[in-house]
Amino acid sequence: MTTTSSEGPAPAGPDPVLEADTAEPAASVAPAVVRLRDVGLFYGEFRAVKGVSFDVPTHQITSIIGPSGSGKSTLLRSINRMNDLIAGTRMEGEILYHEENLYASYVDPVEVRRRIGMVFQKPNPFPKSIYDNVAFGPRLNGFKGDLDGLVEQSLRRAAIWDEVKDKLKQSGLTLSGGQQQRLCIARAIATDPEVILMDEPCSALDPRATLQIEQLMAEIKERYTIVIVTHNMQQAARASDRTVFLNMAEDRAGYIVEQGETAQIFTNPTHQMTEDYVSGRFG
Amino acid sequence: MTASAAPGGSLLRGSRRRRRNEAAVRGALFAAAALSILISVGIVLSLVFEAVSFLSQIELSQLVAPGWFPRRGMFSIATVVVGTLIVTVIAMTIAAPVGLGSAIYLSEYATPRVRGIVKPILEILAGIPSVVLGFFALTWISPNIVQNLFPEAKGFSLMAAGIGVGVLTIPLVASISEDAMRAVPNALREASYGLGSRRLTTSVRVIVPAAISGIVAALILATSRAIGETMVVALAAGASGGSLFTVDPLGPGQTLTAAMASLAAGSDQVAGANAAFQSLFFLGLLLFLMTLVLNVIADTFVRRTRQKY
Amino acid sequence: MNAPSAVLGSRDRSVRRDGIDIRGLLFAGFLLLALLFSLAILTVLVGSQVVQGFPVFAERGIDFLTSDLASNPANAGVAQGIVGTALLVVVVAVLAFPVGIMTALYLEEYAGDTALARFININVRNLAGVPSVVYGILGLAVFVTLLAVLGDGDGKTILSGGLTLAVLVLPLVIITSAEAIRAVPDALREAGFGLGGSRWQVIRQLILPAAAPGILTGTVLALSRAIGETAVLILVGAVLGSFSTNGSLGALLTGPYTALPAIVFDWARKPGPAFQADTSAAIIVLLAITILANAMAVVLRNRYERKW
């Protein structure tokens, strides 16, 4: 754990929770929804991520940046237990959601994913109508109520209502890439999650659609807490409140080099490696 | 992974009903999958039990007889095995070149439009019931082809049956080896054409060697299919009561499968626990083992192709 | 085959066509011939059956389809065969499809890459290669015996025939369904799970609808295989049977039975041109059904091929 910055709130120790409370920088007073404590992730024998600890403050956007192969996506997917679906993955450490360990034996991953939603790298609407795409999650939950209203509300919050309100019966696949991704955000919103994980949501989109998504994120963070993985440093700098910078160690496992307020990470990083990365000198 | 108890009323626990339903679905699906194993066990057991019972009832010398006449206690294995081999060799002599030629044409020469027309035709040929091909072999191939080429040939002949079986296995050879050739990466093709090779050279020297595992698998599978084919032989090879040992492809003969069919359905239909009836299971066991070995070999070839690309 | 131009041509610096590539032409000719061979056989086969069988229809019309089996070829018809084949198809569809699709779902969505799953996979592939006549033996040893013990007849009923055919086509249903399920993109699964779908919800609402065309194609092909299958029926006793005429459903299911391909086999072995013509006429009926089924499968597959 010697590689973890002392600047971060939680260098993994024997009693991480206690230490996290004391070491928390004054800037992030917002309470944390999700806390990662000394998380290590494995694909079979290969260690993809080691010793990662950070807090996700509520109603903020936390971005995870770092070169490819540093385990950003794997880390993100561990937060709503999507990694469970890949055979041979293993997790050590703790991920706490409102101080409850998500990996406790009694926890049902399905319940986790209903509270911690996900938007993927490539827009992946279902081959169903726009309406049915948004209504999918609520229907899974046995939603009894004004489904039409919920669909409209979700599409409005995802800033796509005006573009699709006249063609709700059309297939979601007929939309443009940017529209598809906003539809996927609407679909995630419709299940009313507390946290939304976004795995490089703009990497398949053009600059204009990217900007729209970023604006959308800024609007919905009033209601939701967002964690975003991005390759795009400008995006992290523009859109996020906090930034976690991962890099690959010599054994190719990802670890946290530095974390903190986004402004600080980008303008006044503590580590030379961070400065090199955010100024585009590697990665 | 901490094995802690749930705090009272944790929402993350999920509904017990859903967990139970999920487990029930998983159990039902597993039961279905396990059924396929049960079927294999059933096949092996039903073959082995009766075959052993058959062998215990007869003198082993009865297996070496001048011919296969189950009602007279003559169970010459050589007769039916050699008959099967003759039919199989004739079938593969037809199916291998025709099937491979079609595959190379479809994979390397044909335009998408020609493929669009020809592939469905091969699929229709593959879907023709074997009993239909058997009747065709007996009433058309035998007089119009076999007896035309060899005037001394009989109306029922291993030759006519073999040609019929060959026609039946052409689509199998063609489709599996075409799949193998189309799986060869285009880069290899372009490299060959880039060196100034012609289509012939590219096909024969580059594509066929690269796809050889799949092609071999196709030929082995077709051989296995030919050995196990029943109706064509039962109708066109004649010799429904039995047959003396023969190596003459132009006359009637007996194969493993045809002997089984005639035991079960022929005028010499025999039932009950006598040796003649149980020889059916003995033949079945032989056939099962022969085709199993071939299928396992073919499977290793198929997997080798999959690994490569 | 040894044209010198093709051998020397490669050293030539000219970009002009150096003569005609005889070997290449011969090879292309051989390939085309191979292809035409199948085409010709198919044409002759169908043509010869139509020529021989058409007079039966011309003379008797629909009567051939509605008449029962008879020893006089002028009166014999395939009605019982059509009913028998239809009943067999129902038994196969009811038994083999659910079990086959369930097995495919287990292998693709639940089992992962465990030793057990690999074993089941290998087992299914080997079952697919077992000759049908061996399945007939299984039917004879297991289903016929079982039904004889349970019922009062000799067990050679449409149920034992249908059960055996269902077992015969099961590997085909499993393999084609598994392929269709595997072709469903992972993005769809991830989206479903990401929204909090349980495994069964994701399967029911996303994977099965997406894989449905492929699964349907496989099941139609399996049915077509079952319709034309003869060897199995001979072993489990369809050949010499016919339906009892006082047709209560119970009598239909527990009595002797026959099916279209079994009738073709039986008539094909009868001497005389009259039964030969009847055989061809029965073949036309059988071919019409199987080719229709196959064509349906091909159309289905082409229409839904690769949406992703």
XYZ file of N, CA and C in Angstrom, chain B residues 25-184:
480
model
N -36.003 -22.364 -11.167
C -35.753 -22.329 -12.606
C -34.426 -23.000 -12.912
N -33.416 -22.626 -12.132
C -32.096 -23.197 -12.341
C -32.142 -24.729 -12.213
N -32.884 -25.190 -11.205
C -33.000 -26.622 -10.996
C -33.679 -27.314 -12.167
N -34.748 -26.696 -12.673
C -35.479 -27.301 -13.794
C -34.598 -27.360 -15.037
N -33.871 -26.282 -15.297
C -33.003 -26.265 -16.480
C -31.892 -27.300 -16.336
N -31.365 -27.414 -15.125
C -30.313 -28.404 -14.936
C -30.855 -29.812 -15.153
N -32.072 -30.049 -14.662
C -32.675 -31.371 -14.842
C -32.797 -31.698 -16.322
N -33.207 -30.695 -17.123
C -33.313 -30.919 -18.566
C -31.958 -31.279 -19.148
N -30.920 -30.533 -18.719
C -29.587 -30.796 -19.256
C -29.098 -32.176 -18.841
N -29.434 -32.567 -17.612
C -28.981 -33.869 -17.134
C -29.657 -34.999 -17.898
N -30.839 -34.714 -18.442
C -31.571 -35.736 -19.190
C -30.746 -36.265 -20.360
N -29.961 -35.373 -20.991
C -29.179 -35.816 -22.146
C -28.148 -36.861 -21.718
N -27.648 -36.722 -20.487
C -26.704 -37.733 -20.000
C -27.436 -39.045 -19.772
N -28.641 -38.909 -19.200
C -29.457 -40.093 -18.949
C -29.724 -40.853 -20.249
N -29.960 -40.103 -21.323
C -30.229 -40.732 -22.620
C -29.020 -41.538 -23.081
N -27.834 -40.930 -22.949
C -26.627 -41.656 -23.341
C -26.473 -42.932 -22.533
N -26.693 -42.798 -21.226
C -26.585 -43.977 -20.372
C -27.589 -45.032 -20.822
N -28.812 -44.582 -21.117
C -29.849 -45.505 -21.573
C -29.443 -46.230 -22.839
N -28.868 -45.484 -23.785
C -28.448 -46.106 -25.040
C -27.394 -47.175 -24.771
N -26.376 -46.788 -24.005
C -25.277 -47.726 -23.766
C -25.777 -48.960 -23.029
N -26.590 -48.723 -21.976
C -27.057 -49.864 -21.192
C -27.929 -50.795 -22.021
N -28.868 -50.222 -22.783
C -29.765 -51.107 -23.522
C -28.996 -51.890 -24.580
N -27.939 -51.280 -25.123
C -27.138 -52.010 -26.103
C -26.334 -53.116 -25.434
N -25.647 -52.738 -24.347
C -24.701 -53.676 -23.753
C -25.422 -54.881 -23.151
N -26.511 -54.624 -22.388
C -27.194 -55.732 -21.735
C -27.612 -56.812 -22.724
N -28.324 -56.378 -23.767
C -28.859 -57.357 -24.712
C -27.752 -57.975 -25.547
N -26.709 -57.182 -25.839
C -25.609 -57.729 -26.636
C -24.891 -58.814 -25.853
N -24.692 -58.576 -24.559
C -24.038 -59.582 -23.730
C -24.917 -60.825 -23.657
N -26.217 -60.608 -23.495
C -27.144 -61.734 -23.448
C -27.075 -62.533 -24.750
N -26.944 -61.812 -25.862
C -26.830 -62.486 -27.159
C -25.574 -63.341 -27.206
N -24.459 -62.740 -26.796
C -23.191 -63.462 -26.879
C -23.187 -64.687 -25.960
N -23.924 -64.592 -24.846
C -23.916 -65.728 -23.923
C -24.765 -66.879 -24.450
N -25.656 -66.562 -25.421
C -26.542 -67.619 -25.933
C -25.934 -68.405 -27.078
N -24.938 -67.839 -27.725
C -24.427 -68.501 -28.925
C -23.009 -68.988 -28.696
N -22.603 -69.879 -29.569
C -21.204 -70.285 -29.610
C -20.445 -69.178 -30.339
N -19.240 -68.857 -29.874
C -18.488 -67.799 -30.550
C -18.185 -68.188 -32.000
N -18.154 -69.501 -32.261
C -17.874 -69.933 -33.630
C -18.995 -69.514 -34.579
N -20.173 -69.261 -34.014
C -21.284 -68.835 -34.876
C -21.042 -67.446 -35.458
N -20.121 -66.674 -34.829
C -19.812 -65.347 -35.356
C -18.933 -65.440 -36.593
N -18.319 -66.598 -36.787
C -17.504 -66.811 -37.983
C -18.224 -67.862 -38.822
N -19.118 -67.416 -39.667
C -19.924 -68.324 -40.466
C -19.783 -67.926 -41.928
N -20.301 -68.724 -42.843
C -20.211 -68.356 -44.268
C -21.075 -67.144 -44.612
N -21.963 -66.747 -43.731
C -22.803 -65.615 -44.061
C -23.610 -65.156 -42.864
N -24.445 -64.139 -43.098
C -25.298 -63.611 -42.038
C -26.712 -64.123 -42.255
N -27.071 -65.203 -41.524
C -28.436 -65.729 -41.588
C -28.921 -65.952 -40.159
N -29.437 -64.918 -39.522
C -29.746 -64.996 -38.089
C -30.727 -66.117 -37.749
N -31.688 -66.387 -38.630
C -32.676 -67.421 -38.287
C -32.046 -68.813 -38.277
N -30.938 -68.949 -39.008
C -30.279 -70.242 -39.038
C -29.073 -70.281 -38.105
N -28.960 -69.235 -37.261
C -27.874 -69.244 -36.288
C -26.527 -68.905 -36.874
N -26.493 -68.309 -38.072
C -25.211 -67.909 -38.653
C -25.063 -66.392 -38.516
N -24.127 -65.982 -37.667
C -23.966 -64.552 -37.386
C -22.588 -64.072 -37.825
N -22.300 -64.129 -39.102
C -20.982 -63.752 -39.605
C -20.800 -62.238 -39.521
N -19.961 -61.821 -38.592
C -19.705 -60.381 -38.449
C -19.023 -59.854 -39.697
N -18.106 -60.666 -40.236
C -17.341 -60.222 -41.406
C -18.284 -59.838 -42.544
N -19.348 -60.600 -42.722
C -20.265 -60.316 -43.823
C -20.856 -58.908 -43.717
N -21.393 -58.594 -42.538
C -22.054 -57.292 -42.414
C -21.050 -56.148 -42.343
N -19.898 -56.405 -41.722
C -18.906 -55.328 -41.626
C -18.324 -55.019 -43.003
N -17.994 -56.066 -43.763
C -17.445 -55.830 -45.099
C -18.496 -55.175 -46.001
N -19.738 -55.624 -45.876
C -20.807 -54.974 -46.634
C -20.894 -53.487 -46.308
N -20.827 -53.179 -45.014
C -20.865 -51.775 -44.580
C -19.692 -50.997 -45.167
N -18.490 -51.615 -45.121
C -17.307 -50.915 -45.628
C -17.426 -50.644 -47.123
N -17.936 -51.649 -47.875
C -18.077 -51.444 -49.327
C -18.999 -50.260 -49.598
N -20.145 -50.249 -48.927
C -21.093 -49.146 -49.137
C -20.443 -47.819 -48.757
N -19.726 -47.812 -47.628
C -19.126 -46.562 -47.146
C -18.075 -46.048 -48.119
N -17.225 -46.958 -48.630
C -16.174 -46.531 -49.563
C -16.807 -45.951 -50.835
N -17.816 -46.649 -51.356
C -18.482 -46.123 -52.563
C -19.103 -44.762 -52.272
N -19.757 -44.656 -51.112
C -20.412 -43.390 -50.766
C -19.396 -42.266 -50.681
N -18.258 -42.517 -50.034
C -17.278 -41.451 -49.866
C -16.581 -41.119 -51.188
N -16.470 -42.108 -52.083
C -15.893 -41.832 -53.398
C -16.739 -40.798 -54.141
N -18.040 -40.824 -53.882
C -18.922 -39.824 -54.496
C -18.930 -38.541 -53.668
N -19.145 -38.694 -52.361
C -19.412 -37.513 -51.534
C -18.179 -36.648 -51.332
N -16.973 -37.258 -51.238
C -15.786 -36.451 -50.952
C -15.479 -35.468 -52.087
N -15.297 -35.937 -53.331
C -14.980 -34.951 -54.378
C -16.143 -33.988 -54.652
N -17.349 -34.516 -54.693
C -18.476 -33.630 -55.009
C -18.700 -32.622 -53.883
N -18.662 -33.104 -52.650
C -18.885 -32.213 -51.520
C -17.786 -31.174 -51.394
N -16.518 -31.623 -51.511
C -15.400 -30.687 -51.399
C -15.401 -29.689 -52.545
N -15.649 -30.210 -53.768
C -15.701 -29.320 -54.931
C -16.764 -28.245 -54.741
N -17.930 -28.654 -54.270
C -18.998 -27.680 -54.041
C -18.571 -26.670 -52.981
N -17.892 -27.167 -51.944
C -17.488 -26.276 -50.859
C -16.483 -25.248 -51.363
N -15.485 -25.698 -52.122
C -14.480 -24.752 -52.638
C -15.160 -23.741 -53.547
N -16.055 -24.227 -54.396
C -16.742 -23.297 -55.293
C -17.519 -22.255 -54.496
N -18.287 -22.745 -53.515
C -19.124 -21.810 -52.746
C -18.282 -20.826 -51.949
N -17.152 -21.309 -51.427
C -16.361 -20.452 -50.548
C -15.449 -19.501 -51.323
N -14.863 -19.975 -52.439
C -13.824 -19.186 -53.104
C -14.238 -18.619 -54.462
N -15.183 -19.228 -55.132
C -15.496 -18.814 -56.494
C -16.837 -18.098 -56.624
N -17.826 -18.571 -55.869
C -19.197 -18.127 -56.135
C -19.426 -16.674 -55.745
N -20.226 -15.975 -56.517
C -20.681 -14.644 -56.121
C -21.760 -14.818 -55.050
N -21.983 -13.788 -54.272
C -23.019 -13.894 -53.228
C -24.364 -14.343 -53.795
N -24.639 -13.931 -55.025
C -25.937 -14.304 -55.597
C -26.023 -15.801 -55.849
N -24.944 -16.360 -56.422
C -24.926 -17.798 -56.682
C -25.026 -18.561 -55.355
N -24.279 -18.086 -54.359
C -24.364 -18.719 -53.037
C -25.798 -18.721 -52.528
N -26.444 -17.570 -52.684
C -27.815 -17.418 -52.207
C -28.762 -18.415 -52.840
N -28.444 -18.829 -54.077
C -29.321 -19.802 -54.751
C -28.907 -21.226 -54.402
N -27.576 -21.476 -54.402
C -27.107 -22.856 -54.303
C -27.209 -23.407 -52.885
N -26.913 -22.561 -51.897
C -26.933 -23.072 -50.522
C -28.296 -23.640 -50.133
N -29.382 -22.918 -50.405
C -30.694 -23.492 -50.071
C -30.951 -24.815 -50.798
N -30.425 -24.941 -52.020
C -30.641 -26.201 -52.748
C -29.934 -27.352 -52.030
N -28.703 -27.086 -51.581
C -27.991 -28.118 -50.822
C -28.741 -28.430 -49.528
N -29.333 -27.401 -48.931
C -30.063 -27.632 -47.692
C -31.312 -28.477 -47.935
N -31.946 -28.254 -49.074
C -33.114 -29.083 -49.398
C -32.688 -30.526 -49.616
N -31.560 -30.703 -50.313
C -31.045 -32.056 -50.537
C -30.761 -32.725 -49.195
N -30.206 -31.936 -48.255
C -29.906 -32.483 -46.932
C -31.180 -32.877 -46.200
N -32.292 -32.242 -46.567
C -33.527 -32.506 -45.846
C -34.356 -33.632 -46.438
N -33.895 -34.234 -47.548
C -34.687 -35.313 -48.154
C -34.605 -36.570 -47.303
N -35.738 -37.124 -46.918
C -35.728 -38.318 -46.068
C -34.966 -39.458 -46.738
N -34.230 -40.209 -45.941
C -33.382 -41.245 -46.520
C -34.205 -42.349 -47.172
N -35.427 -42.570 -46.681
C -36.248 -43.625 -47.283
C -36.585 -43.254 -48.737
N -36.699 -41.953 -48.997
C -36.971 -41.498 -50.363
C -35.748 -41.774 -51.230
N -34.578 -41.462 -50.691
C -33.368 -41.723 -51.447
C -33.163 -43.209 -51.686
N -33.590 -44.012 -50.727
C -33.486 -45.455 -50.892
C -34.330 -45.946 -52.064
N -35.552 -45.461 -52.111
C -36.439 -45.845 -53.226
C -35.865 -45.360 -54.549
N -35.301 -44.139 -54.535
C -34.696 -43.575 -55.738
C -33.482 -44.405 -56.158
N -32.679 -44.821 -55.185
C -31.496 -45.632 -55.510
C -31.921 -46.949 -56.139
N -32.984 -47.525 -55.613
C -33.446 -48.825 -56.107
C -34.083 -48.702 -57.492
N -34.919 -47.689 -57.694
C -35.716 -47.641 -58.922
C -35.107 -46.763 -60.012
N -34.155 -45.896 -59.660
C -33.585 -45.047 -60.717
C -32.080 -45.217 -60.838
N -31.349 -45.080 -59.718
C -29.885 -45.185 -59.803
C -29.483 -46.585 -60.261
N -30.125 -47.605 -59.698
C -29.729 -48.972 -60.041
C -29.902 -49.271 -61.540
N -31.079 -49.099 -62.116
C -31.195 -49.417 -63.551
C -30.500 -48.409 -64.462
N -30.579 -47.119 -64.151
C -30.089 -46.110 -65.090
C -28.602 -45.835 -64.985
N -28.015 -46.046 -63.842
C -26.587 -45.759 -63.704
C -25.792 -47.036 -63.509
N -26.102 -47.788 -62.458
C -25.274 -48.959 -62.144
C -25.349 -49.991 -63.261
N -26.564 -50.351 -63.666
C -26.693 -51.409 -64.667
C -26.310 -50.923 -66.053
N -26.307 -49.602 -66.252
C -25.827 -49.058 -67.516
C -24.315 -49.168 -67.620
N -23.650 -48.832 -66.519
C -22.186 -48.882 -66.509
C -21.689 -50.318 -66.430
N -22.372 -51.131 -65.614
C -21.954 -52.522 -65.427
C -23.140 -53.420 -65.751
N -23.233 -53.894 -66.969
C -24.418 -54.665 -67.377
C -24.639 -55.907 -66.522
N -23.555 -56.412 -65.894
C -23.731 -57.647 -65.117
C -24.309 -57.372 -63.725
N -24.486 -56.078 -63.351
C -24.958 -55.754 -62.007
C -26.391 -56.220 -61.800
N -26.673 -56.604 -60.548
C -28.021 -57.035 -60.204
C -28.916 -55.816 -59.914
N -30.206 -56.077 -59.825
C -31.142 -55.000 -59.499
C -30.900 -54.432 -58.110
N -30.704 -55.330 -57.142
C -30.272 -54.899 -55.812
C -28.755 -54.975 -55.779
N -28.080 -53.903 -55.379
C -26.623 -54.001 -55.296
C -26.069 -53.052 -54.259
N -24.935 -53.452 -53.686
C -24.242 -52.579 -52.741
C -23.838 -51.283 -53.437
N -23.546 -51.394 -54.767
C -23.135 -50.225 -55.535
C -24.249 -49.166 -55.557
N -25.464 -49.606 -55.902
C -26.572 -48.650 -55.966
C -26.810 -48.036 -54.592
N -26.746 -48.865 -53.541
C -26.930 -48.354 -52.189
C -25.837 -47.352 -51.848
N -24.593 -47.700 -52.214
C -23.468 -46.816 -51.908
C -23.615 -45.461 -52.577
N -24.036 -45.470 -53.846
C -24.230 -44.191 -54.538
C -25.326 -43.381 -53.839
N -26.403 -44.072 -53.465
C -27.491 -43.377 -52.763
C -27.016 -42.755 -51.463
N -26.251 -43.526 -50.680
C -25.723 -43.002 -49.418
C -24.787 -41.830 -49.702
N -23.996 -41.946 -50.772
C -23.090 -40.859 -51.142
C -23.846 -39.566 -51.392
N -24.912 -39.658 -52.174
C -25.722 -38.464 -52.453
C -26.230 -37.859 -51.145
N -26.613 -38.742 -50.226
C -27.159 -38.279 -48.949
C -26.124 -37.524 -48.119
N -24.836 -37.898 -48.252
C -23.822 -37.275 -47.390
C -23.144 -36.075 -48.053
N -23.429 -35.832 -49.352
C -22.811 -34.670 -50.025
C -23.062 -33.367 -49.253
N -24.298 -33.069 -48.877
C -24.533 -31.790 -48.202
C -23.746 -31.655 -46.892
N -23.580 -32.771 -46.190
C -22.827 -32.743 -44.934
C -21.374 -32.340 -45.186
N -20.738 -33.029 -46.164
C -19.348 -32.694 -46.508
C -19.270 -31.237 -46.941
N -20.176 -30.839 -47.822
C -20.114 -29.492 -48.391
C -20.270 -28.435 -47.303
N -21.246 -28.593 -46.425
C -21.510 -27.482 -45.502
C -20.427 -27.381 -44.438
N -19.949 -28.504 -43.899
C -18.928 -28.391 -42.843
C -17.608 -27.900 -43.418
N -17.221 -28.419 -44.614
C -15.926 -27.953 -45.116
C -16.029 -26.521 -45.651
N -17.201 -26.126 -46.125
C -17.337 -24.726 -46.536
C -17.205 -23.793 -45.334
N -17.834 -24.188 -44.224
C -17.693 -23.384 -43.000
C -16.220 -23.234 -42.631
N -15.477 -24.332 -42.735
C -14.055 -24.292 -42.375
C -13.297 -23.345 -43.301
N -13.617 -23.400 -44.603
C -12.887 -22.539 -45.552
C -13.249 -21.073 -45.357
N -14.504 -20.828 -45.069
C -14.890 -19.420 -44.875
C -14.341 -18.863 -43.580
N -13.962 -19.761 -42.671
C -13.376 -19.289 -41.412
C -11.912 -18.893 -41.595
N -11.314 -19.256 -42.730
C -9.932 -18.848 -42.992
C -9.926 -17.324 -43.151
